[in-house]
GROMACS .gro file of C-alpha atoms in nm:
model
  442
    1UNK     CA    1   0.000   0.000   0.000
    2UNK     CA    2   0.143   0.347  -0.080
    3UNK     CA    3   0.028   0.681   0.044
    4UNK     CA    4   0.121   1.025  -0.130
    5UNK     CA    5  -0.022   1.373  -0.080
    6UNK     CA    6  -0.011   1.677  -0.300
    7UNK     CA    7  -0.023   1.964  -0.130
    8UNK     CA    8  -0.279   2.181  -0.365
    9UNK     CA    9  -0.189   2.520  -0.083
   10UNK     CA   10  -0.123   2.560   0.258
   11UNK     CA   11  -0.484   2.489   0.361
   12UNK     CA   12  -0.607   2.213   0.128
   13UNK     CA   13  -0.449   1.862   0.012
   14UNK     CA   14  -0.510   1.583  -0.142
   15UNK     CA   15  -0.430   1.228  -0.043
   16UNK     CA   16  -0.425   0.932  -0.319
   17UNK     CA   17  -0.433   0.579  -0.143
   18UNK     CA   18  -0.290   0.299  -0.379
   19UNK     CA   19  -0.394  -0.036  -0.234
   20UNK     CA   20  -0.237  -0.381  -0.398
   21UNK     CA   21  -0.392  -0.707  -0.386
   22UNK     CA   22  -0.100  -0.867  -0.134
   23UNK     CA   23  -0.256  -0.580   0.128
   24UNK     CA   24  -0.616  -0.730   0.181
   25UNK     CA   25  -0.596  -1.052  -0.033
   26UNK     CA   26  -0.459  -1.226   0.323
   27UNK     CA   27  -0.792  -1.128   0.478
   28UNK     CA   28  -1.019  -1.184   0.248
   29UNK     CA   29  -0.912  -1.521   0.193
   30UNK     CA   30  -0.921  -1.603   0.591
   31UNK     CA   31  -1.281  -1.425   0.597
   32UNK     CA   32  -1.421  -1.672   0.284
   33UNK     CA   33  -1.224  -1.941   0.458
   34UNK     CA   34  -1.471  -1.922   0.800
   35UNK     CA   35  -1.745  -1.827   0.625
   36UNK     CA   36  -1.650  -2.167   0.426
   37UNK     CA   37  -1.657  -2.331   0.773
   38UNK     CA   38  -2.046  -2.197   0.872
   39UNK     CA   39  -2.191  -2.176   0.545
   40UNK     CA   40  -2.544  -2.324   0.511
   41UNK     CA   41  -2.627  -2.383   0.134
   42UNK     CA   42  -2.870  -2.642   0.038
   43UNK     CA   43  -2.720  -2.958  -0.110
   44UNK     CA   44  -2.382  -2.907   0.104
   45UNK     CA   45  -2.298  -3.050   0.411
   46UNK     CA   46  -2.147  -2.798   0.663
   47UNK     CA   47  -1.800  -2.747   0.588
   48UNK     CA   48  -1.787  -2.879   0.268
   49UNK     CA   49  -1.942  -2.606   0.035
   50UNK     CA   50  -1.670  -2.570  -0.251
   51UNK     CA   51  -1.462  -2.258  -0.212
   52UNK     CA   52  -1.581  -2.130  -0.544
   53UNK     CA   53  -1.903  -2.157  -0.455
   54UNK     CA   54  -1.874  -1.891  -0.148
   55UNK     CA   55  -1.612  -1.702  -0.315
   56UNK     CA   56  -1.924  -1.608  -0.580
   57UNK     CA   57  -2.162  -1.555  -0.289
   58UNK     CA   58  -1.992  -1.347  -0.067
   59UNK     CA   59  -1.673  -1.285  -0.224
   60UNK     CA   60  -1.719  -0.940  -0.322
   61UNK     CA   61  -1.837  -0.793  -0.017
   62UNK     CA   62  -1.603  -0.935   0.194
   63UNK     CA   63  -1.361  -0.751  -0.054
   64UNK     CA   64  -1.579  -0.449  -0.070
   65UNK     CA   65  -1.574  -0.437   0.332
   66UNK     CA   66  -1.181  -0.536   0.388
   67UNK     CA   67  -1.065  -0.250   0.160
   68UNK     CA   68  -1.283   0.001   0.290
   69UNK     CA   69  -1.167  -0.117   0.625
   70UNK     CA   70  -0.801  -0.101   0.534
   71UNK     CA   71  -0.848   0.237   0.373
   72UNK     CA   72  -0.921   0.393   0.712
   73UNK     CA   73  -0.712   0.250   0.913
   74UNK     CA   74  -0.425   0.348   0.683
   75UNK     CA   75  -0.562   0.714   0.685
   76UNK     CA   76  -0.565   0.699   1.060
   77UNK     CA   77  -0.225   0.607   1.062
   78UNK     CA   78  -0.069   0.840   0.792
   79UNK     CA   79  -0.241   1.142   0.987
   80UNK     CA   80  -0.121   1.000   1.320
   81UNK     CA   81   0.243   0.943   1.196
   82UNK     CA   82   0.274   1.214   0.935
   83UNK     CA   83   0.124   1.477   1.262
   84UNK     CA   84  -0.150   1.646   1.011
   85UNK     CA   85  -0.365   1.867   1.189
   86UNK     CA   86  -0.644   1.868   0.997
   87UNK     CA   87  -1.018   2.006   1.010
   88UNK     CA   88  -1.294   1.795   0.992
   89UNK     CA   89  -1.233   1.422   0.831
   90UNK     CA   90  -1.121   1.318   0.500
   91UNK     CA   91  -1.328   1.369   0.249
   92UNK     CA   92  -1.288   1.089  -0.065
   93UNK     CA   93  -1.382   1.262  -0.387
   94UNK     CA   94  -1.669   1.033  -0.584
   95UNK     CA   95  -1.590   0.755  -0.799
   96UNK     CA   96  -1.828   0.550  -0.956
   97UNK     CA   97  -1.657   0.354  -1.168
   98UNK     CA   98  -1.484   0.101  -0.954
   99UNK     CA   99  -1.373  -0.198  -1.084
  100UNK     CA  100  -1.431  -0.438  -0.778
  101UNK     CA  101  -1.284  -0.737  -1.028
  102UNK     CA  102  -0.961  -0.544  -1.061
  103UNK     CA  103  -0.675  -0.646  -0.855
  104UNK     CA  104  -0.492  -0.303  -0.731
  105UNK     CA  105  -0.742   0.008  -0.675
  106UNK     CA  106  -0.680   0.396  -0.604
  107UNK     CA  107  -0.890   0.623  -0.378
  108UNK     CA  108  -0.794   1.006  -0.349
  109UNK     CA  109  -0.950   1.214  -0.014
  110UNK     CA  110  -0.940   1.624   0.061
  111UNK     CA  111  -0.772   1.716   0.349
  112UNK     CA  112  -0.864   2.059   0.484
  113UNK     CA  113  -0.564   2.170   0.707
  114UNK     CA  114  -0.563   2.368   1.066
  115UNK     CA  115  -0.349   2.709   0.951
  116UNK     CA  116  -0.032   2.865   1.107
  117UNK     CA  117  -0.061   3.167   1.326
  118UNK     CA  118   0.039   3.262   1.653
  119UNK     CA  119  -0.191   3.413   1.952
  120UNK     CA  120  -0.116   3.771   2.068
  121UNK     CA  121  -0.304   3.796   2.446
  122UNK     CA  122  -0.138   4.153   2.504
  123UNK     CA  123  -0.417   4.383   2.423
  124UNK     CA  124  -0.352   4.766   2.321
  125UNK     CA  125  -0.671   4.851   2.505
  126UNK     CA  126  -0.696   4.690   2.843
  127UNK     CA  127  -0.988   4.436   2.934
  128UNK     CA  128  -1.209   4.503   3.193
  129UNK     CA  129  -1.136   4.227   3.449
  130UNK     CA  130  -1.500   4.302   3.686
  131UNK     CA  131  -1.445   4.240   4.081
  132UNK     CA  132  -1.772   4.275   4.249
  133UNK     CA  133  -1.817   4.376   4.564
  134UNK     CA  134  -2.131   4.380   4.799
  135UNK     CA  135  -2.204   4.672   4.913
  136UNK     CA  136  -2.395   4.784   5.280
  137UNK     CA  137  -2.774   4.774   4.957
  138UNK     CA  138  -2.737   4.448   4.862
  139UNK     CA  139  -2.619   4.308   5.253
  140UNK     CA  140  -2.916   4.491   5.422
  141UNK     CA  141  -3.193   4.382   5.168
  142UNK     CA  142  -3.068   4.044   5.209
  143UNK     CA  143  -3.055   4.062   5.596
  144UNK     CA  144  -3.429   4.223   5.548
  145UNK     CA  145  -3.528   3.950   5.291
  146UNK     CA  146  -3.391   3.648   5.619
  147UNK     CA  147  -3.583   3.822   5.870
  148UNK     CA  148  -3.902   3.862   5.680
  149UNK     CA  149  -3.867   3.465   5.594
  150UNK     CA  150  -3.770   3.354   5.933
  151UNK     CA  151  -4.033   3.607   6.106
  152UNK     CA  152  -4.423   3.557   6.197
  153UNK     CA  153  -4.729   3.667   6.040
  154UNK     CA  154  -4.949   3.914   6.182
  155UNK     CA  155  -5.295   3.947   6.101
  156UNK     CA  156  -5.390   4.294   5.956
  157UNK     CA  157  -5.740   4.470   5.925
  158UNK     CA  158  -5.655   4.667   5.656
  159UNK     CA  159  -5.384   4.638   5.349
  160UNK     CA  160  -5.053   4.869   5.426
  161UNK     CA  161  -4.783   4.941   5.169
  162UNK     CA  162  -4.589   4.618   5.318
  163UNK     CA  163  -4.877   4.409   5.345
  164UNK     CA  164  -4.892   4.028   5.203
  165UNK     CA  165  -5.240   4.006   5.084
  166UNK     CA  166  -5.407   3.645   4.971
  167UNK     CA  167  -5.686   3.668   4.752
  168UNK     CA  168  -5.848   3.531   4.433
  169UNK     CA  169  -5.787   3.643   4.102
  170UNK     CA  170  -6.092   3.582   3.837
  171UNK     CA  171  -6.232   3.667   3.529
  172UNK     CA  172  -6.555   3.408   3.407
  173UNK     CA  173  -6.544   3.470   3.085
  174UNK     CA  174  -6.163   3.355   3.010
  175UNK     CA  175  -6.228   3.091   3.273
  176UNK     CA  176  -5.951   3.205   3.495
  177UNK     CA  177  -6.016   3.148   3.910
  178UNK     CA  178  -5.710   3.093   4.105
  179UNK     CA  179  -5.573   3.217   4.467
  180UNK     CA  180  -5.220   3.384   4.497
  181UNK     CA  181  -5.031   3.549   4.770
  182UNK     CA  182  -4.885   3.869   4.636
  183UNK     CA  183  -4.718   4.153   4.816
  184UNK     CA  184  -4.759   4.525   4.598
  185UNK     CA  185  -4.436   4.570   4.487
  186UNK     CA  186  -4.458   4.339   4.216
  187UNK     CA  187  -4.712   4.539   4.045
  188UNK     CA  188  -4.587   4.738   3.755
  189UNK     CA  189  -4.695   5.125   3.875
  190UNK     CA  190  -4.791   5.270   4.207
  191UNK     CA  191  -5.166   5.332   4.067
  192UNK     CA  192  -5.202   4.971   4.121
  193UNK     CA  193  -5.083   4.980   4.439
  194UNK     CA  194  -5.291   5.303   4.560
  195UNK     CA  195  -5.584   5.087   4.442
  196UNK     CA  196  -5.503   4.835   4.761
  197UNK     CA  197  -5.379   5.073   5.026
  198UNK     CA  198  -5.662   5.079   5.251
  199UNK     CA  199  -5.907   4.789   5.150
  200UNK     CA  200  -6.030   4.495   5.400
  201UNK     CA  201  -6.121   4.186   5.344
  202UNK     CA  202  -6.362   4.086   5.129
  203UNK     CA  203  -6.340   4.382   4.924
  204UNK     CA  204  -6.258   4.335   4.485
  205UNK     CA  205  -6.033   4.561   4.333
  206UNK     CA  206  -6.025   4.574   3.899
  207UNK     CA  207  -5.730   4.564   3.730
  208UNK     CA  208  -5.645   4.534   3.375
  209UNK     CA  209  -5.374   4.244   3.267
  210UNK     CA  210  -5.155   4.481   3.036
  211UNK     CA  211  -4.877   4.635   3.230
  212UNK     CA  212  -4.981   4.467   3.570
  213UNK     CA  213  -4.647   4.314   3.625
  214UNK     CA  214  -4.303   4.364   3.577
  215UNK     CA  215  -4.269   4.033   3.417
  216UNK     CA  216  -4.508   3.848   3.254
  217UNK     CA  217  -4.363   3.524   3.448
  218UNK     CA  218  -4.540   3.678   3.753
  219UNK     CA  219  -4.873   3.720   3.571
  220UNK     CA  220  -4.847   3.370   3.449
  221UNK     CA  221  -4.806   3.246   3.803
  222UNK     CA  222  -5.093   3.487   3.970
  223UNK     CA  223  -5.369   3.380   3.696
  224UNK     CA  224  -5.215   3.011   3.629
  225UNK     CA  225  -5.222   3.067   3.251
  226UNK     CA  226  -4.962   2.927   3.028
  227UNK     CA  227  -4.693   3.155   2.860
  228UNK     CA  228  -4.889   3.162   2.498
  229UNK     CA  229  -5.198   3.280   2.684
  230UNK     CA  230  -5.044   3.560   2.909
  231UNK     CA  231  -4.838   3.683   2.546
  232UNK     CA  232  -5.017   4.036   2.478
  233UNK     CA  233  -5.322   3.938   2.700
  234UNK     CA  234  -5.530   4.239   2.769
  235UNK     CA  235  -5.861   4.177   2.978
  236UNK     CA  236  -6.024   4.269   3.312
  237UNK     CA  237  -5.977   4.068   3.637
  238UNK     CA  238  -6.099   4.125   4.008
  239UNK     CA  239  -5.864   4.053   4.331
  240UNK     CA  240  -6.117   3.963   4.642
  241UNK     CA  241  -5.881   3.962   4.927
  242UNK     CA  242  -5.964   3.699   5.173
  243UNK     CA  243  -5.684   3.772   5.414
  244UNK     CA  244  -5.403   4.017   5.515
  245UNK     CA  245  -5.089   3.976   5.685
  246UNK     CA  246  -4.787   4.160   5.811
  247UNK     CA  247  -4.443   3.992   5.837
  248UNK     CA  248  -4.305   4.043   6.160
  249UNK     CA  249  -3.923   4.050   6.114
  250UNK     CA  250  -3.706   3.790   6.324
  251UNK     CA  251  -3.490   3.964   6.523
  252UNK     CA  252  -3.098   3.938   6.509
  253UNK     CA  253  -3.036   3.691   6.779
  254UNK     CA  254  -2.865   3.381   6.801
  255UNK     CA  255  -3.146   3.182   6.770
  256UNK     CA  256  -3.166   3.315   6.406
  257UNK     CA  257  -2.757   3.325   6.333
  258UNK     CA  258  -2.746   2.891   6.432
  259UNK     CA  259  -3.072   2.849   6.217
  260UNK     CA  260  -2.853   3.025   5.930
  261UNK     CA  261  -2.543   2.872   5.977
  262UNK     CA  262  -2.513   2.615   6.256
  263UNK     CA  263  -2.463   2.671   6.570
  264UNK     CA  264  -2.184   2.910   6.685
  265UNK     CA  265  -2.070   2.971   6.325
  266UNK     CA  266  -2.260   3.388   6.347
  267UNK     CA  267  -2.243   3.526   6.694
  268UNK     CA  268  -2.295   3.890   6.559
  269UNK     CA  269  -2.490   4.117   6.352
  270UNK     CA  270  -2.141   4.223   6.247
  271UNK     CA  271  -2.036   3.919   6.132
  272UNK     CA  272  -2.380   3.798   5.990
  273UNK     CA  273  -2.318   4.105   5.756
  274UNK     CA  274  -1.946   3.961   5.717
  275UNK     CA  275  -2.090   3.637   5.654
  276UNK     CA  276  -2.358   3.758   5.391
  277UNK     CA  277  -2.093   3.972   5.210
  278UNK     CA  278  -1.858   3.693   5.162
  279UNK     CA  279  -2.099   3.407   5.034
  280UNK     CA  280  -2.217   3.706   4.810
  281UNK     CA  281  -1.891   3.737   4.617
  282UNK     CA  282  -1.798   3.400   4.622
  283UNK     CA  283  -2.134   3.383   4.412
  284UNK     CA  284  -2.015   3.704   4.172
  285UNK     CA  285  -1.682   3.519   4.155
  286UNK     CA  286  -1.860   3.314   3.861
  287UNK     CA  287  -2.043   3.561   3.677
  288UNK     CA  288  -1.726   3.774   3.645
  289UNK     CA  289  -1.462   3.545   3.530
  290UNK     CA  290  -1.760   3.439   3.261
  291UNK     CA  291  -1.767   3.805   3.147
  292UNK     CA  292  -1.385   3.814   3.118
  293UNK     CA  293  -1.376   3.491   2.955
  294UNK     CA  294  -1.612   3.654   2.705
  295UNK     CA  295  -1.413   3.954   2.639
  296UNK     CA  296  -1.109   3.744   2.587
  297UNK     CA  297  -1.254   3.532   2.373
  298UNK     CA  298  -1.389   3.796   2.165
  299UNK     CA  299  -1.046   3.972   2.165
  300UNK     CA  300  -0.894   3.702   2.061
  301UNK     CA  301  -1.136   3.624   1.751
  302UNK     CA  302  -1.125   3.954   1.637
  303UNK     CA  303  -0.752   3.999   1.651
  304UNK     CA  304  -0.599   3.654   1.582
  305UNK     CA  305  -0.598   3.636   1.190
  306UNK     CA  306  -0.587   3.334   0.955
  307UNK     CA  307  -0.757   3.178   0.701
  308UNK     CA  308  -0.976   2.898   0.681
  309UNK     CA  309  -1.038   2.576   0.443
  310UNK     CA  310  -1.364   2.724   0.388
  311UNK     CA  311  -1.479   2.558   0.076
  312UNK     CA  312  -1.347   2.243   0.210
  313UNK     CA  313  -1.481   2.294   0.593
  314UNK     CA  314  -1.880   2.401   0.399
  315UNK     CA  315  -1.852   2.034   0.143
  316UNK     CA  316  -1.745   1.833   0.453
  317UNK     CA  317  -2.081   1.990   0.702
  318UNK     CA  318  -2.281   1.863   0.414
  319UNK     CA  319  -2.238   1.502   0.545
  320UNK     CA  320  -2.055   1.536   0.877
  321UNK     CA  321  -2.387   1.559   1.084
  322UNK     CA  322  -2.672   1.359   1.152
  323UNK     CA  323  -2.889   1.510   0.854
  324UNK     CA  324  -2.744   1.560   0.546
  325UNK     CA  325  -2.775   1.908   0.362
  326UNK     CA  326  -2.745   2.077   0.070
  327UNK     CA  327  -2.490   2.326  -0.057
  328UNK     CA  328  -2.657   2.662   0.056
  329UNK     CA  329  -2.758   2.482   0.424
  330UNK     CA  330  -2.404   2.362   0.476
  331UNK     CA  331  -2.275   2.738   0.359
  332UNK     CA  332  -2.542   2.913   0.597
  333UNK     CA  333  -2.372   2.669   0.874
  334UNK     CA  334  -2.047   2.754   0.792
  335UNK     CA  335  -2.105   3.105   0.846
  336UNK     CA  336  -2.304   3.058   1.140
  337UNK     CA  337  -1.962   2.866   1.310
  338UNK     CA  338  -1.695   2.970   1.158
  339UNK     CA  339  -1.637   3.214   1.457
  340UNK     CA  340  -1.669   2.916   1.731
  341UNK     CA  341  -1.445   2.696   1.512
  342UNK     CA  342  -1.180   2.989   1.479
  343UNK     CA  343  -1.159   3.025   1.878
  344UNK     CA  344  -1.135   2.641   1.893
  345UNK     CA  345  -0.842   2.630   1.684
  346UNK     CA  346  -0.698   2.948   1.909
  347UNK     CA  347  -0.802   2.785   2.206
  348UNK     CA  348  -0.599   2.500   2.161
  349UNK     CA  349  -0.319   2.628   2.030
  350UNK     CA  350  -0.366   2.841   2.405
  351UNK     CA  351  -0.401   2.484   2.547
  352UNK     CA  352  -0.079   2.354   2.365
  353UNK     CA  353   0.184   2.652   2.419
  354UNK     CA  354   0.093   2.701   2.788
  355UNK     CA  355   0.105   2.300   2.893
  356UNK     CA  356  -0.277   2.353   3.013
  357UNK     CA  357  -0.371   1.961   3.124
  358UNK     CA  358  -0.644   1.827   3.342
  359UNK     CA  359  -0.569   1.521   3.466
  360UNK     CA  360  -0.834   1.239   3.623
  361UNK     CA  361  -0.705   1.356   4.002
  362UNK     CA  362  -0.815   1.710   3.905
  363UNK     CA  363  -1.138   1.608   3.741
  364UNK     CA  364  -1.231   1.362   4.060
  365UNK     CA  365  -1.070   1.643   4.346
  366UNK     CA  366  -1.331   1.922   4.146
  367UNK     CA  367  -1.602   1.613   4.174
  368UNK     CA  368  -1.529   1.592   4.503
  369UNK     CA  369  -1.510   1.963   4.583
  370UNK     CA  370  -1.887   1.988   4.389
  371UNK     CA  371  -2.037   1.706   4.646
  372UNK     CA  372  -1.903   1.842   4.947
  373UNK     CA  373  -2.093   2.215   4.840
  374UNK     CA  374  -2.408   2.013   4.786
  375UNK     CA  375  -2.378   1.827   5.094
  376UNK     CA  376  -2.322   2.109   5.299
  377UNK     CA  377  -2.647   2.309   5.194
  378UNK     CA  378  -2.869   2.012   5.321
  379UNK     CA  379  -2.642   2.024   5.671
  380UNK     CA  380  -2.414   1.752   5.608
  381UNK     CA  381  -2.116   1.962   5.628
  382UNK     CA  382  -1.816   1.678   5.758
  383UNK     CA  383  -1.888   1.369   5.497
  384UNK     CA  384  -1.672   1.102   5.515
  385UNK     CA  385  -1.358   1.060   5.224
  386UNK     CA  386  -1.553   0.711   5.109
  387UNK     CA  387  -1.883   0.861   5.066
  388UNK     CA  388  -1.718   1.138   4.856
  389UNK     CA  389  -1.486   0.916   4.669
  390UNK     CA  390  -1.825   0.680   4.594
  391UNK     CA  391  -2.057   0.949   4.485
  392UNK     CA  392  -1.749   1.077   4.272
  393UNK     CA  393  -1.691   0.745   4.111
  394UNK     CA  394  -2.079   0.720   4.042
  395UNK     CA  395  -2.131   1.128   3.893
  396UNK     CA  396  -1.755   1.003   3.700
  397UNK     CA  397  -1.915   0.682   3.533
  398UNK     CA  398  -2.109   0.887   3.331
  399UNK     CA  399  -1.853   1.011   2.988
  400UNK     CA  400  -2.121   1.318   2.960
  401UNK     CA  401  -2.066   1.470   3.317
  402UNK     CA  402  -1.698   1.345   3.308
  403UNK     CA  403  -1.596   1.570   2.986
  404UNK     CA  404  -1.810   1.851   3.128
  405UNK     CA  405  -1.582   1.873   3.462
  406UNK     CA  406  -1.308   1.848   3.222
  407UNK     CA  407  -1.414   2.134   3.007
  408UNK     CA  408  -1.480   2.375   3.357
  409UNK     CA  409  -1.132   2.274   3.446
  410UNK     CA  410  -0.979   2.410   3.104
  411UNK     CA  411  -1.181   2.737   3.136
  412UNK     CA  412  -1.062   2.800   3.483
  413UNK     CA  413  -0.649   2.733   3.342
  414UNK     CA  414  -0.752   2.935   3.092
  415UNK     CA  415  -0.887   3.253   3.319
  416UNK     CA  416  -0.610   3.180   3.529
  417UNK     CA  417  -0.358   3.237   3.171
  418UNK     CA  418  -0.546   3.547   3.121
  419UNK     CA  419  -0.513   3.705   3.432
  420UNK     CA  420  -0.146   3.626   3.433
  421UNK     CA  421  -0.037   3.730   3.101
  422UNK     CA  422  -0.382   3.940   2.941
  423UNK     CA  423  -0.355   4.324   2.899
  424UNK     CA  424  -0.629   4.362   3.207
  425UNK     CA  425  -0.761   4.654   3.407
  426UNK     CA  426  -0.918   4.530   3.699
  427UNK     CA  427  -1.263   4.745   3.778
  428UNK     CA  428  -1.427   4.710   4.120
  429UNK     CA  429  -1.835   4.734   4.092
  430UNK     CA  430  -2.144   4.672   4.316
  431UNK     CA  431  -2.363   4.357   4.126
  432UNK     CA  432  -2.622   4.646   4.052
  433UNK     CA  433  -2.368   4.816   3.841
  434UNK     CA  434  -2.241   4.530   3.701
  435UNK     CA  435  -2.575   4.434   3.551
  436UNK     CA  436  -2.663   4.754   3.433
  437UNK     CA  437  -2.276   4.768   3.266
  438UNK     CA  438  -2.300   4.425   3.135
  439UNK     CA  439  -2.661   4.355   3.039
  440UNK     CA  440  -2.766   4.699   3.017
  441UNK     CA  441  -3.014   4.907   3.234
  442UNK     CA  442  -3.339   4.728   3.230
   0.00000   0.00000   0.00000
């Protein structure tokens, strides 16, 4: 068997595969030999069927299957040993007129190759690298938010501006009957709310639908409609209140701190806010290495220039997926991931000239590191090595959950890479700003 490429440029090849007789003949012949040994043809005892006989029967597609067989494990090989980086798989260019009687046959396949280029991660412009902070807000809503769950209800006569009133939404004509619990600053505007201040029980307010909420998700949950129904629904309902409460807060005590966080963790209101402010950022952690992995990422596509196969990379999506498609559908994909494939290719040249590995120690300490976090928000805070080795080696059996550890373990090296060598400017925010920076003010 002999293997030659032509290099047609510095993206795009072609490899012809010449394949003699000696290379499969061996096989084929020790194939039609067994099947010799099984055969069942009428008129034959087992075993005895003349050769010829099952060479005509099966003969040619055992051939047909051994070359095809032979021709990619050579490929395999060629790319392994020759080190091609290529995109996508082989494609072999058509050829109906195989002669499966002949004795030697050729087969020629497109390579599309990975280009050169090297990554730049020194930006002119500095990246924003977010750190967000909690600030006195965001700790005293939350405080307010644990006393009004951990406090008692107090009945109420008439509705006040902090009031949780209970009551049944209904309309007859849409069918629509259904009790809620609602507290007014989930309404939209403060006519709404004016329109409760001051009723008792057993009183109906109107309202109209359109604008009542400031999401429609809440609407959908006070009249138990379904998201189609709620989309640009514009009708009357009534609210009958059939009770009123006041939430008493909890006060600040220890009582409250042990209930929180076990016992003797939070002796303080000082250190509940410490507390609070701590397991807050440890939460923004996330969202802000996301945003700078973003911004990298985008950087780096924008900045790191090469060219792609791209005729090559749009013939091979024709037939690469699950559903073939046709030559506008596989150019419309193309286009639609030619970005993601270009910050692949970066990525792993990233991976390759910075010795980023994850090893199956890392991937079972992160598994491990994961359990212990779950455990601990259902109390079980000191769990045995075993049980977290076990429930490791179960969440590990499964390849799916396995390569997704892996692939959180490569983003963190990689954050870790960018903060080290990056062009960064590190910008301290509250979370409110950060939203309103990041996703805009809405």
């Amino acid at each position: 068997m002999n293997i030659t490429r032509e290099n047609i440029d510095a993206l795009n090849a072609v490899l012809k595969v010449d394949i003699a007789k000696e290379d499969y003949s061996d096989s084929v012949e020790k194939i039609l030999t067994d099947y010799r040994k099984t055969a069942n043809i009428p008129g034959f005892r087992k075993g005895h069927v003349p050769m010829g006989m099952v060479k005509k029967q099966y003969g040619k597609a055992v051939l047909v299957d051994e070359v095809n067989k032979l021709l990619q494990e050579s490929l395999n090989k060629y790319l392994t040993e020759e080190k091609l980086d290529v995109l996508g798989q082989p494609l072999p260019r058509p050829q109906d007129d195989i002669n499966w009687d002949a004795d030697n046959f050729s087969f020629e396949f497109e390579l599309g190759l990975a280009p050169e280029f090297e990554v730049e991660l020194e930006s002119k412009t500095p990246i924003v690298q977010y750190h967000i902070v909690a600030d006195d807000k965001m700790i005293d809503e939350q405080i307010e938010r644990i006393q009004k769950q951990y406090g008692k209800l107090v009945s109420q006569d008439t509705v006040e501006k902090d009031s949780e009133i209970t009551g049944v939404y209904k309309n007859e004509a849409q069918d629509i009957e259904n009790t809620v619990t609602l507290t007014l600053d989930k309404f939209k505007d403060s006519e709404t709310e004016k329109k409760f201040i001051g009723s008792k029980r057993g009183d109906s307010i109107t309202l109209q639908t359109k604008g009542l909420y400031n999401d429609d998700h809440e609407l959908m949950h006070a009249l138990k409609l379904d998201h189609d129904a709620i989309h640009g629904l514009d009708i009357e309902v009534t609210f009958t209140i059939s009770e009123i409460n006041k939430r008493e807060l909890a006060d600040l005590d220890q009582d409250l701190f042990d209930k929180l966080f076990g016992e003797g963790t939070v002796k303080s209101a000082t250190e509940l806010k410490e507390k609070i402010k701590e397991d807050a950022e440890k939460q923004f952690v996330q969202q802000a290495e996301q945003k700078l992995l973003n911004d990298v990422t985008e950087f780096l596509v924008d900045n790191t220039k090469f060219d792609l196969p791209a005729q090559f990379l749009t013939k091979w999506m024709q037939t690469a997926g699950e559903k073939e498609m046709d030559a506008t559908q596989a150019r419309e994909e193309y286009e639609k991931s030619e970005k993601s494939l270009r910050y692949q290719l970066i990525e792993g040249k990233l991976i390759t000239n910075n010795n980023i590995q994850v090893s199956m120690d890392d991937i079972r300490n992160h598994a491990r590191e994961m359990i212990k976090e779950q455990m601990a928000q259902f109390g079980q805070l000191n769990p045995s090595d075993k049980e977290l080795d076990d429930i490791a080696a179960r969440i590990l059996s499964n390849q799916e959950e396995a390569r997704r550890i892996s692939e959180q373990l490569v983003s963190q090296k990689l954050i870790a890479l960018y903060k080290e060598k990056a062009n960064l400017k590190v910008k301290e925010v509250t979370y409110e700003n950060f939203v309103k920076e990041v996703y805009g003010d809405k």
